[in-house]
Tab-separated table of N, CA and C in Angstrom:
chain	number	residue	atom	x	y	z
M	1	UNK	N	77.525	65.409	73.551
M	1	UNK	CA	76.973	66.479	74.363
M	1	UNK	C	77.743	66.598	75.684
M	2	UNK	N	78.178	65.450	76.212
M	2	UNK	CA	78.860	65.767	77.393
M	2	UNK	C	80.111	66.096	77.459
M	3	UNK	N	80.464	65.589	76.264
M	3	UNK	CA	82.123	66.118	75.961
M	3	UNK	C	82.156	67.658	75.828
M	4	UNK	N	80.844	68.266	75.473
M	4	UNK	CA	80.853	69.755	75.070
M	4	UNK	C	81.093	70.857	76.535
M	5	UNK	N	80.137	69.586	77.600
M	5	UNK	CA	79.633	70.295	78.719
M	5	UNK	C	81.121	70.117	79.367
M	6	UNK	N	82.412	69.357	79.250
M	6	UNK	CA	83.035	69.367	79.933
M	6	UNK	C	84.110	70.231	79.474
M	7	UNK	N	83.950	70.718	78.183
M	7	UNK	CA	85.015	71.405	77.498
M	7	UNK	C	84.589	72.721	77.885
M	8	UNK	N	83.237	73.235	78.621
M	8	UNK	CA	83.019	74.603	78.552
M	8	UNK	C	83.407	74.670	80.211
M	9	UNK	N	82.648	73.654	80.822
M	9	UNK	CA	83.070	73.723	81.967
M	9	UNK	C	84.715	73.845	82.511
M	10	UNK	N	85.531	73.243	81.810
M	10	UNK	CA	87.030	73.419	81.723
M	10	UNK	C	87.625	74.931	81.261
M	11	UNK	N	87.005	75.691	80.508
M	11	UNK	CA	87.576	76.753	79.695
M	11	UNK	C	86.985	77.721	80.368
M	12	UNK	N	85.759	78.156	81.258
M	12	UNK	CA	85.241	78.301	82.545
M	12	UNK	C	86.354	78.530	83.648
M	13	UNK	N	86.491	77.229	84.186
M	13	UNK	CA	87.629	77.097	84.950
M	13	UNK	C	88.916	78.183	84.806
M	14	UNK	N	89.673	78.300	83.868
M	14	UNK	CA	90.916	78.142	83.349
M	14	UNK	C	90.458	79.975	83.559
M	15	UNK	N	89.796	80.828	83.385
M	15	UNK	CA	89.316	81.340	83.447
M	15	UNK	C	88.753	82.553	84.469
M	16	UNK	N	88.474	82.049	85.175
M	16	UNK	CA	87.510	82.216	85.911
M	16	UNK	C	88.668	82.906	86.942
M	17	UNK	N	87.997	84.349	88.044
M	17	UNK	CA	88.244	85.087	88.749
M	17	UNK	C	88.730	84.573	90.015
M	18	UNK	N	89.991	84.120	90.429
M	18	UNK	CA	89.736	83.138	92.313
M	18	UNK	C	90.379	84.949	92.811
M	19	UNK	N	89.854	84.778	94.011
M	19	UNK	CA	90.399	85.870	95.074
M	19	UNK	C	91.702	85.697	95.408
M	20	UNK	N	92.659	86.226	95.337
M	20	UNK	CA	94.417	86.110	95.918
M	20	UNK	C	94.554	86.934	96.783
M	21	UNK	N	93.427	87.238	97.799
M	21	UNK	CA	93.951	88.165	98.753
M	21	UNK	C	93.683	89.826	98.380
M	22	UNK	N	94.344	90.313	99.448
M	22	UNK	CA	94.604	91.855	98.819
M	22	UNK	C	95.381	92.406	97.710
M	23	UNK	N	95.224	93.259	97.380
M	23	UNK	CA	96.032	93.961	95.553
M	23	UNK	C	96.072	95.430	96.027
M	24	UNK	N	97.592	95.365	95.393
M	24	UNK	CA	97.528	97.261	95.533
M	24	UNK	C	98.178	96.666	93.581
M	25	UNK	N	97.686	97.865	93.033
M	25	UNK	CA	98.176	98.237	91.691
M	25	UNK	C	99.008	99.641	91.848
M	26	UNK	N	99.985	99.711	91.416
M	26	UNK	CA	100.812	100.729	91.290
M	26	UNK	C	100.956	101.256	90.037
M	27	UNK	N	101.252	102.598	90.298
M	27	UNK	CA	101.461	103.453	88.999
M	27	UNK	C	101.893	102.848	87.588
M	28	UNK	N	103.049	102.348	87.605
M	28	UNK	CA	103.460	101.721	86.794
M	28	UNK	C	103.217	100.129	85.926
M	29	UNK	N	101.805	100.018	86.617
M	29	UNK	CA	101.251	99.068	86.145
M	29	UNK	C	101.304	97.429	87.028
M	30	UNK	N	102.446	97.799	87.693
M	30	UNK	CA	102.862	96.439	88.279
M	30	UNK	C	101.679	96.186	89.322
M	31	UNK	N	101.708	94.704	89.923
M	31	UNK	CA	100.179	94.604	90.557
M	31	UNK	C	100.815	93.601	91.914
M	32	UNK	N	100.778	93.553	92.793
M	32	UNK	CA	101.156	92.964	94.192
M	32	UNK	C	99.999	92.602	95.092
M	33	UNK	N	99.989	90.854	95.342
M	33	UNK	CA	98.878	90.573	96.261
M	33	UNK	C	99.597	89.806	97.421
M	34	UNK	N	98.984	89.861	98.044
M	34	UNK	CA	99.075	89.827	99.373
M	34	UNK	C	98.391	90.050	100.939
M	35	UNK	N	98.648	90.517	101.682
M	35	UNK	CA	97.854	90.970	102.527
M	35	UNK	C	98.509	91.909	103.151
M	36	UNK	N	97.325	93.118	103.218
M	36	UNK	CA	97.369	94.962	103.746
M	36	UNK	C	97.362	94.875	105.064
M	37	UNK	N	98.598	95.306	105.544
M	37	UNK	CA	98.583	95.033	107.202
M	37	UNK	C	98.061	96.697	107.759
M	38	UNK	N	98.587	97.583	107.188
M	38	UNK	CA	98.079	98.900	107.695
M	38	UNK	C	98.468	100.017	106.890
M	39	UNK	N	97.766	101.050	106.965
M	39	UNK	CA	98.431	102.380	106.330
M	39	UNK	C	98.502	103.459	107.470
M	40	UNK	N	99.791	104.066	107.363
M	40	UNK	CA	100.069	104.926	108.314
M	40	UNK	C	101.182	105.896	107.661
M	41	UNK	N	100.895	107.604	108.080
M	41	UNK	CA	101.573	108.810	107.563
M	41	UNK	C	101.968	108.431	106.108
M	42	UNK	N	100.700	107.768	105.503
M	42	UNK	CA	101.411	107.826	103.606
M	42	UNK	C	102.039	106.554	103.308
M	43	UNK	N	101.911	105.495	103.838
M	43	UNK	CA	102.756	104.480	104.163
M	43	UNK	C	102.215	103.175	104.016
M	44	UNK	N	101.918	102.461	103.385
M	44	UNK	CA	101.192	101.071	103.274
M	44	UNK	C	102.309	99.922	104.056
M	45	UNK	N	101.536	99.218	104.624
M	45	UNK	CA	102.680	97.990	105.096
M	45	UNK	C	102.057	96.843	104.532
M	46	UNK	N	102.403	95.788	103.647
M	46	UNK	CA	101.717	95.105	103.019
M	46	UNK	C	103.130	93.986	103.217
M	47	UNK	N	101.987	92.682	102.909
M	47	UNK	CA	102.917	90.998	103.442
M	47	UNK	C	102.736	90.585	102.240
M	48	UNK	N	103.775	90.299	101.589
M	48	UNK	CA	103.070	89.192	100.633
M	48	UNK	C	104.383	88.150	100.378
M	49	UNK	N	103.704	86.987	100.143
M	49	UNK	CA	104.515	85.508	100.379
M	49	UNK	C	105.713	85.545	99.589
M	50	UNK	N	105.481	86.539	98.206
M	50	UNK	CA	106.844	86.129	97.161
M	50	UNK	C	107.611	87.273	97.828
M	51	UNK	N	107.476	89.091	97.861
M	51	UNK	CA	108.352	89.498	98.233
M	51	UNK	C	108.516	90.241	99.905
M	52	UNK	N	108.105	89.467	100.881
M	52	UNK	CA	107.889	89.493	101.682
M	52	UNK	C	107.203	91.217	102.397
M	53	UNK	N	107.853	91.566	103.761
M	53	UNK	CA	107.274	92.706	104.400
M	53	UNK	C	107.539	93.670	103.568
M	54	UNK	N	106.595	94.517	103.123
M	54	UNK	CA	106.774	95.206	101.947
M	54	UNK	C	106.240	96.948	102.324
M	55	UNK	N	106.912	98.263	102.543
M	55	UNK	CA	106.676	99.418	102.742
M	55	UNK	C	105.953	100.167	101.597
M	56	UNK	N	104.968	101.135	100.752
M	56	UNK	CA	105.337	101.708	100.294
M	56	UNK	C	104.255	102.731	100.279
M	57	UNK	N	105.024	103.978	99.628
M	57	UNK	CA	104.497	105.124	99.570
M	57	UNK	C	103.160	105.109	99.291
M	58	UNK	N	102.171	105.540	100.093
M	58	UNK	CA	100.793	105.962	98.996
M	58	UNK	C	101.039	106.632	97.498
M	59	UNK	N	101.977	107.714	97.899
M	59	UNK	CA	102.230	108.053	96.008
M	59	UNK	C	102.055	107.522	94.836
M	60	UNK	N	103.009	105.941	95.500
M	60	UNK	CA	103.744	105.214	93.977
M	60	UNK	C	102.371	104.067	93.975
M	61	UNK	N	101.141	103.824	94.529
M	61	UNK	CA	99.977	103.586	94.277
M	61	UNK	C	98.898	104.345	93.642
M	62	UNK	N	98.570	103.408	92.677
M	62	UNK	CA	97.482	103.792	91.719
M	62	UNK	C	95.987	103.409	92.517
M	63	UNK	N	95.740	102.358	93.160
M	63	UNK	CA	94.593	101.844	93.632
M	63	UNK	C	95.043	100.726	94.747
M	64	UNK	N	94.183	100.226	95.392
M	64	UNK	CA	94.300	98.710	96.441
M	64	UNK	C	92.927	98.396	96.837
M	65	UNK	N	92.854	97.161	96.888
M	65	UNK	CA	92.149	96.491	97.531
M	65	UNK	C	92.371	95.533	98.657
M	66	UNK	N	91.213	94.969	99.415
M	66	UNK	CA	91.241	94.703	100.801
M	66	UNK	C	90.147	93.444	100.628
M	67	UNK	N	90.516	92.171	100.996
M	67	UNK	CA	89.519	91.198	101.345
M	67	UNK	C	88.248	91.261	102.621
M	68	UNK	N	89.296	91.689	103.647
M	68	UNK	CA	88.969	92.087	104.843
M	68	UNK	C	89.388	93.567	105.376
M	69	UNK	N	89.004	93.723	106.670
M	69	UNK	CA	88.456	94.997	107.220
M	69	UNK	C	90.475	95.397	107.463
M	70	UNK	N	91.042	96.877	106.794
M	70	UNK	CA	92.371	97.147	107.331
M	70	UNK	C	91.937	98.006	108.612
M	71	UNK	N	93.221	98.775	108.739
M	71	UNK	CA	93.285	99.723	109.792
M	71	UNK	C	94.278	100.790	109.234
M	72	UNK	N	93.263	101.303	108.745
M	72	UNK	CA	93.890	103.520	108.768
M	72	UNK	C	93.778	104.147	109.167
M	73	UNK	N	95.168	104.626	109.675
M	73	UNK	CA	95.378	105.598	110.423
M	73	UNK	C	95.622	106.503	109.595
M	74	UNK	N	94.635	108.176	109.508
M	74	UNK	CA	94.931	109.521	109.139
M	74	UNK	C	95.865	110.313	109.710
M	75	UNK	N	96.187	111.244	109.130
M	75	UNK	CA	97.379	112.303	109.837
M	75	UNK	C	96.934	112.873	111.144
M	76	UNK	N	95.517	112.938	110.934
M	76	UNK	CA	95.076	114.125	112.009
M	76	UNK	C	94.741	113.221	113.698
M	77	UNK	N	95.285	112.188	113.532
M	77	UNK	CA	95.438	110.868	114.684
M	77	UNK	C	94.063	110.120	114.492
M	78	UNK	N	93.273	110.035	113.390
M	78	UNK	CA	91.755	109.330	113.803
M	78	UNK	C	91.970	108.493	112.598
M	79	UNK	N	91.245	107.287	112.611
M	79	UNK	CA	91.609	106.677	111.949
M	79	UNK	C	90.418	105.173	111.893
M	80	UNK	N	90.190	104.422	110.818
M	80	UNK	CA	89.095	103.277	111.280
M	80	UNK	C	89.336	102.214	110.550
M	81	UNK	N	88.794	101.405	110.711
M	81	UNK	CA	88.847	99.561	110.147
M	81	UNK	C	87.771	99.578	109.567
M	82	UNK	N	87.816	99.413	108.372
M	82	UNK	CA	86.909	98.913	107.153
M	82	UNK	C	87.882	98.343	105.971
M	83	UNK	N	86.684	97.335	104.969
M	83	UNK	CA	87.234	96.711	103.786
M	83	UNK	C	87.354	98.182	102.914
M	84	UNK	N	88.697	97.774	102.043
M	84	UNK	CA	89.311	98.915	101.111
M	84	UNK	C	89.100	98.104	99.636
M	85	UNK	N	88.046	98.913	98.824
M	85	UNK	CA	87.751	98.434	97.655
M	85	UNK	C	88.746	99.880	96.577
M	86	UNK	N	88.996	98.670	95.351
M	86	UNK	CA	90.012	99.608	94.550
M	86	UNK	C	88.815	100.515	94.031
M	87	UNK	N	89.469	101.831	93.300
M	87	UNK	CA	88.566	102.653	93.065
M	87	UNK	C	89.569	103.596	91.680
M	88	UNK	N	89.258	104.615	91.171
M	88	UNK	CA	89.718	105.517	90.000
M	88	UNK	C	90.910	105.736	90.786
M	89	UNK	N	91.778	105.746	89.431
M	89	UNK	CA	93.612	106.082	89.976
M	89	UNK	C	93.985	107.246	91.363
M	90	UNK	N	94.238	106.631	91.929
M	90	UNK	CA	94.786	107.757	93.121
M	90	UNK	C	93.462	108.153	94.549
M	91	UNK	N	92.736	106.859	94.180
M	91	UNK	CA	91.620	106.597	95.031
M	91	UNK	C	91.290	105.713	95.383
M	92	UNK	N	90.918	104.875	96.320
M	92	UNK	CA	89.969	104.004	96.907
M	92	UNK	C	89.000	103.990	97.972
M	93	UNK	N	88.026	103.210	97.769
M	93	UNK	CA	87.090	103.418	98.560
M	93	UNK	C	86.675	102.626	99.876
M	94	UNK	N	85.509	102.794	100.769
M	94	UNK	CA	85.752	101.402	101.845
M	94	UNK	C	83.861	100.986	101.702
M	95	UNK	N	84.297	99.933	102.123
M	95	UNK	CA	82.756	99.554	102.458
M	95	UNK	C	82.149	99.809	103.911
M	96	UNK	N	81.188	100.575	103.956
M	96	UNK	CA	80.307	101.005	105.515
M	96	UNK	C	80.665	102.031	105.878
């Protein structure tokens, strides 16, 4: 019985969802985590450890997400800090 409990508990593990930070998914399927430093005029600035300071178009994004609160700036100069949850292709949403 305990050998069972440790084999589920292991396959559980192996498994199981950990947070890596922020994610933008792009069009093409490819998926990049890291952390969302800002969006500005169409423009994501995103850090991430393997391919470092990273620019890119809102276009060539399908969705992103946000652990914590970013900072967007709109065209029309106004702009606010909230968490960015991924949402349907060519959308995301914020919390509050």
């Amino acid at each position: 019985m305990r050998c069972r409990i440790l084999i589920v508990l292991a396959f559980l593990a192996m498994f199981a969802q950990t947070s890596a930070g922020d994610e933008v998914l792009f069009n093409n399927g490819d998926r990049l985590t890291g952390k969302i430093d800002h969006l500005l005029d169409g423009k994501l600035i995103f850090k991430s450890s393997v391919a470092g300071d990273v620019t890119v178009n809102l276009s060539d994004i399908q969705t992103l997400s946000s652990d914590d609160a970013i900072e967007v700036n709109l065209k029309d100069s106004t702009g606010f800090k909230q968490k960015v949850l991924s949402a349907s292709p060519g959308r995301f949403g914020v919390v509050g």
